[in-house]
Short mmCIF file of C-alpha atoms and ligand atoms in Angstrom, two decimals:
data_model
loop_
_atom_site.label_atom_id
_atom_site.label_comp_id
_atom_site.label_asym_id
_atom_site.label_seq_id
_atom_site.Cartn_x
_atom_site.Cartn_y
_atom_site.Cartn_z
CA MET A 1 40.95 -123.34 142.57
CA THR A 2 37.29 -124.36 142.37
CA SER A 3 34.72 -121.82 141.17
CA ARG A 4 30.94 -121.97 140.88
CA GLN A 5 28.35 -119.36 139.95
CA PHE A 6 25.31 -118.74 142.20
CA GLU A 7 22.99 -116.05 140.86
CA GLN A 8 25.34 -113.12 140.05
CA VAL A 9 27.99 -114.25 142.55
CA ALA A 10 31.02 -116.44 141.73
CA ILE A 11 32.16 -118.52 144.72
CA GLU A 12 35.80 -119.63 144.71
CA THR A 13 37.88 -121.80 147.01
CA VAL A 14 41.69 -121.54 147.20
CA GLN A 15 44.45 -122.64 149.52
CA GLY A 16 46.47 -119.66 150.74
CA ASP A 17 47.02 -116.76 153.10
CA ILE A 18 44.18 -114.26 153.49
CA THR A 19 46.71 -111.40 153.72
CA ARG A 20 48.03 -112.16 150.22
CA GLN A 21 44.95 -111.63 148.07
CA PRO A 22 45.69 -108.37 146.23
CA ASP A 23 42.87 -108.77 143.70
CA LEU A 24 40.16 -108.55 146.40
CA ASP A 25 38.88 -105.18 147.60
CA ALA A 26 37.89 -106.60 151.01
CA ILE A 27 39.12 -109.38 153.28
CA VAL A 28 37.40 -110.73 156.38
CA ASN A 29 39.09 -111.06 159.74
CA ALA A 30 38.15 -113.78 162.27
CA ALA A 31 38.42 -111.18 165.00
CA ASN A 32 38.26 -111.19 168.78
CA ALA A 33 35.56 -109.17 170.57
CA GLN A 34 37.89 -106.27 171.40
CA LEU A 35 39.24 -106.10 167.81
CA ARG A 36 42.79 -106.40 169.14
CA ILE A 37 45.71 -107.98 167.30
CA GLY A 38 45.42 -111.53 168.74
CA GLY A 39 46.60 -114.74 167.06
CA GLY A 40 45.60 -116.83 164.03
CA VAL A 41 44.04 -114.91 161.15
CA ALA A 42 43.66 -111.77 163.27
CA GLY A 43 47.38 -111.74 164.10
CA ALA A 44 48.36 -112.24 160.47
CA ILE A 45 46.01 -109.48 159.27
CA HIS A 46 47.11 -106.96 161.91
CA ARG A 47 50.81 -107.69 161.28
CA ALA A 48 50.37 -107.18 157.53
CA ALA A 49 48.17 -104.08 157.96
CA GLY A 50 50.41 -102.33 160.49
CA PRO A 51 49.50 -100.61 163.80
CA GLY A 52 47.04 -98.21 162.17
CA LEU A 53 44.52 -101.05 161.88
CA GLU A 54 44.28 -101.71 165.61
CA LYS A 55 44.13 -97.98 166.26
CA GLU A 56 41.13 -97.65 163.93
CA CYS A 57 39.47 -100.81 165.28
CA LEU A 58 39.60 -100.36 169.05
CA PRO A 59 36.84 -97.71 169.19
CA LEU A 60 34.60 -99.96 167.03
CA GLY A 61 34.63 -102.76 169.65
CA PRO A 62 33.62 -104.70 171.57
CA ILE A 63 31.51 -106.71 169.13
CA ARG A 64 29.17 -109.67 169.81
CA PRO A 65 29.31 -113.16 168.25
CA GLY A 66 27.73 -112.97 164.79
CA GLN A 67 28.43 -109.24 164.38
CA ALA A 68 30.63 -107.57 161.73
CA VAL A 69 32.28 -104.13 161.49
CA ILE A 70 34.33 -102.56 158.69
CA SER A 71 37.65 -100.70 158.65
CA GLY A 72 40.24 -99.59 156.14
CA GLY A 73 42.96 -101.94 154.94
CA HIS A 74 45.96 -99.76 155.95
CA ASN A 75 49.13 -101.48 154.61
CA LEU A 76 47.22 -104.45 153.22
CA PRO A 77 46.65 -104.59 149.44
CA ASN A 78 42.88 -104.52 150.16
CA ALA A 79 40.84 -101.34 150.65
CA HIS A 80 38.70 -102.78 153.46
CA VAL A 81 38.87 -105.28 156.30
CA ILE A 82 35.59 -106.63 157.67
CA HIS A 83 35.97 -107.94 161.22
CA CYS A 84 33.62 -110.70 162.37
CA LEU A 85 33.41 -112.35 165.77
CA GLY A 86 32.63 -116.04 165.20
CA PRO A 87 31.01 -118.22 167.88
CA VAL A 88 33.16 -120.27 170.25
CA TYR A 89 32.00 -123.79 169.40
CA GLY A 90 29.97 -125.41 172.21
CA GLN A 91 29.79 -122.12 174.11
CA ASP A 92 28.14 -119.38 172.00
CA GLU A 93 24.77 -120.88 171.01
CA PRO A 94 23.17 -121.48 168.59
CA SER A 95 26.62 -121.77 166.99
CA ASP A 96 25.36 -122.43 163.47
CA GLN A 97 23.10 -119.35 163.46
CA LEU A 98 25.82 -117.14 164.92
CA LEU A 99 28.31 -118.39 162.33
CA ALA A 100 25.78 -117.81 159.53
CA SER A 101 25.23 -114.29 160.89
CA CYS A 102 28.97 -113.55 160.51
CA TYR A 103 28.93 -114.41 156.80
CA ARG A 104 25.61 -112.64 156.13
CA GLU A 105 26.55 -109.46 158.04
CA ALA A 106 29.98 -109.34 156.38
CA LEU A 107 28.45 -109.67 152.91
CA MET A 108 25.76 -107.05 153.55
CA LEU A 109 28.33 -104.64 155.00
CA ALA A 110 30.63 -105.23 152.03
CA ASP A 111 27.76 -104.57 149.64
CA ARG A 112 26.79 -101.32 151.40
CA ASN A 113 30.42 -100.20 150.91
CA GLY A 114 30.54 -100.99 147.19
CA VAL A 115 32.85 -104.01 147.51
CA THR A 116 32.95 -106.23 144.42
CA ALA A 117 35.28 -109.05 145.56
CA ILE A 118 35.65 -110.33 149.13
CA GLY A 119 37.76 -113.05 150.76
CA PHE A 120 36.82 -115.08 153.84
CA PRO A 121 38.90 -117.35 156.07
CA ALA A 122 37.14 -120.33 157.70
CA ILE A 123 35.72 -118.31 160.62
CA SER A 124 35.67 -120.06 164.05
CA THR A 125 37.54 -123.17 162.84
CA GLY A 126 40.83 -122.35 164.58
CA VAL A 127 41.05 -121.48 168.27
CA PHE A 128 37.23 -121.30 168.48
CA GLY A 129 37.01 -125.03 167.69
CA TYR A 130 34.19 -125.22 165.11
CA PRO A 131 34.59 -128.51 163.17
CA ILE A 132 35.55 -127.80 159.57
CA GLU A 133 32.83 -129.70 157.69
CA PRO A 134 29.79 -128.20 159.46
CA ALA A 135 31.53 -124.81 159.33
CA ALA A 136 31.96 -125.17 155.55
CA GLN A 137 28.28 -126.14 155.19
CA VAL A 138 27.15 -123.02 157.08
CA ALA A 139 29.58 -120.76 155.20
CA LEU A 140 28.62 -121.91 151.71
CA ARG A 141 24.88 -122.14 152.45
CA THR A 142 24.86 -118.60 153.84
CA VAL A 143 26.75 -117.13 150.88
CA CYS A 144 24.36 -118.86 148.45
CA ASP A 145 21.29 -117.70 150.42
CA THR A 146 22.57 -114.11 150.60
CA ALA A 147 23.72 -113.90 146.96
CA PRO A 148 20.34 -112.78 145.53
CA SER A 149 20.29 -109.70 147.81
CA LEU A 150 23.75 -108.47 146.85
CA ALA A 151 24.10 -105.53 144.45
CA THR A 152 27.86 -104.94 144.13
CA VAL A 153 29.54 -108.11 145.48
CA SER A 154 30.12 -110.46 142.56
CA ARG A 155 33.03 -112.60 143.80
CA VAL A 156 33.41 -114.44 147.12
CA ARG A 157 36.66 -116.29 147.76
CA PHE A 158 37.21 -118.75 150.59
CA VAL A 159 40.92 -118.70 151.43
CA LEU A 160 41.76 -121.89 153.32
CA PHE A 161 45.04 -122.18 155.13
CA SER A 162 45.46 -125.96 154.89
CA GLU A 163 45.10 -128.41 152.04
CA SER A 164 42.71 -130.54 154.12
CA ASP A 165 40.41 -127.56 154.84
CA LEU A 166 40.43 -126.72 151.12
CA ALA A 167 39.40 -130.31 150.30
CA VAL A 168 36.43 -130.06 152.68
CA PHE A 169 35.26 -126.70 151.24
CA ASP A 170 35.69 -128.05 147.68
CA LYS A 171 33.56 -131.08 148.43
CA VAL A 172 30.80 -129.04 150.08
CA LEU A 173 30.86 -126.54 147.18
CA LYS A 174 30.66 -129.30 144.53
CA ASP A 175 27.74 -130.97 146.35
CA ARG A 176 25.60 -127.82 146.38
P1 LIG B 201 38.81 -118.37 165.20
O1 LIG B 201 39.23 -117.74 166.51
O2 LIG B 201 37.60 -117.69 164.58
O3 LIG B 201 38.70 -119.85 165.28
P2 LIG B 201 41.49 -118.48 163.95
O4 LIG B 201 42.25 -117.30 163.48
O5 LIG B 201 42.02 -119.22 165.15
O6 LIG B 201 39.99 -117.96 164.18
O7 LIG B 201 41.35 -119.54 162.76
C1 LIG B 201 40.37 -119.52 161.74
C2 LIG B 201 40.87 -120.30 160.55
O8 LIG B 201 41.79 -119.52 159.80
C3 LIG B 201 41.61 -121.61 160.89
O9 LIG B 201 41.13 -122.61 160.01
C4 LIG B 201 43.07 -121.27 160.59
O10 LIG B 201 43.78 -122.42 160.13
C5 LIG B 201 42.95 -120.28 159.45
N1 LIG B 201 44.07 -119.33 159.26
C6 LIG B 201 45.06 -118.98 160.12
N2 LIG B 201 45.88 -118.06 159.57
C7 LIG B 201 45.40 -117.82 158.31
C8 LIG B 201 45.79 -116.98 157.23
N3 LIG B 201 46.87 -116.17 157.32
N4 LIG B 201 45.05 -116.99 156.08
C9 LIG B 201 43.96 -117.78 155.97
N5 LIG B 201 43.52 -118.59 156.97
C10 LIG B 201 44.23 -118.62 158.12
#
């Protein structure tokens, strides 16, 4: 695990599964617009949370690229799930601004709900095709830029599924 402090916020990078982070009070879902179960991170989160999550989420959708909404964690060890719709790379433009909006909106929403520790997957880097290095640059820059406006959030963890994605996030974090 790599960890660096920006203002009052500690940013961490770990390899792992976003559904197995019991010390975080919120995790972020790379959701689809309808907030349905789906595949990738969304599938894993909905399977771990149980059917109550989709039931709560459906009336909150559809959401637009860059938008975030919050729900309970149901059977997850986390109190909240924040659902973001990332941009489809090369289709939802400007992709970098829409991706930045996901991270900023999720952090602001977490803060308004009193969250202290939040975990993000690498939004848009799976089925949505965003290349990992520019996605890591946007993610880390946005968290650093948003950190001064956060009141309750003091820990942000990037949970990367693969070793190679972790290496990219670590490098970008060290270079900041
Ligand atoms: P998107 O549609 O936003 O691209 P995906 O769910 O397809 O979202 O993938 C986003 C990223 O999350 C990918 O890098 C993928 O490898 C990773 N991922 C998939 N499952 C998990 C998981 N359980 N925990 C953390 N990251 C995951």
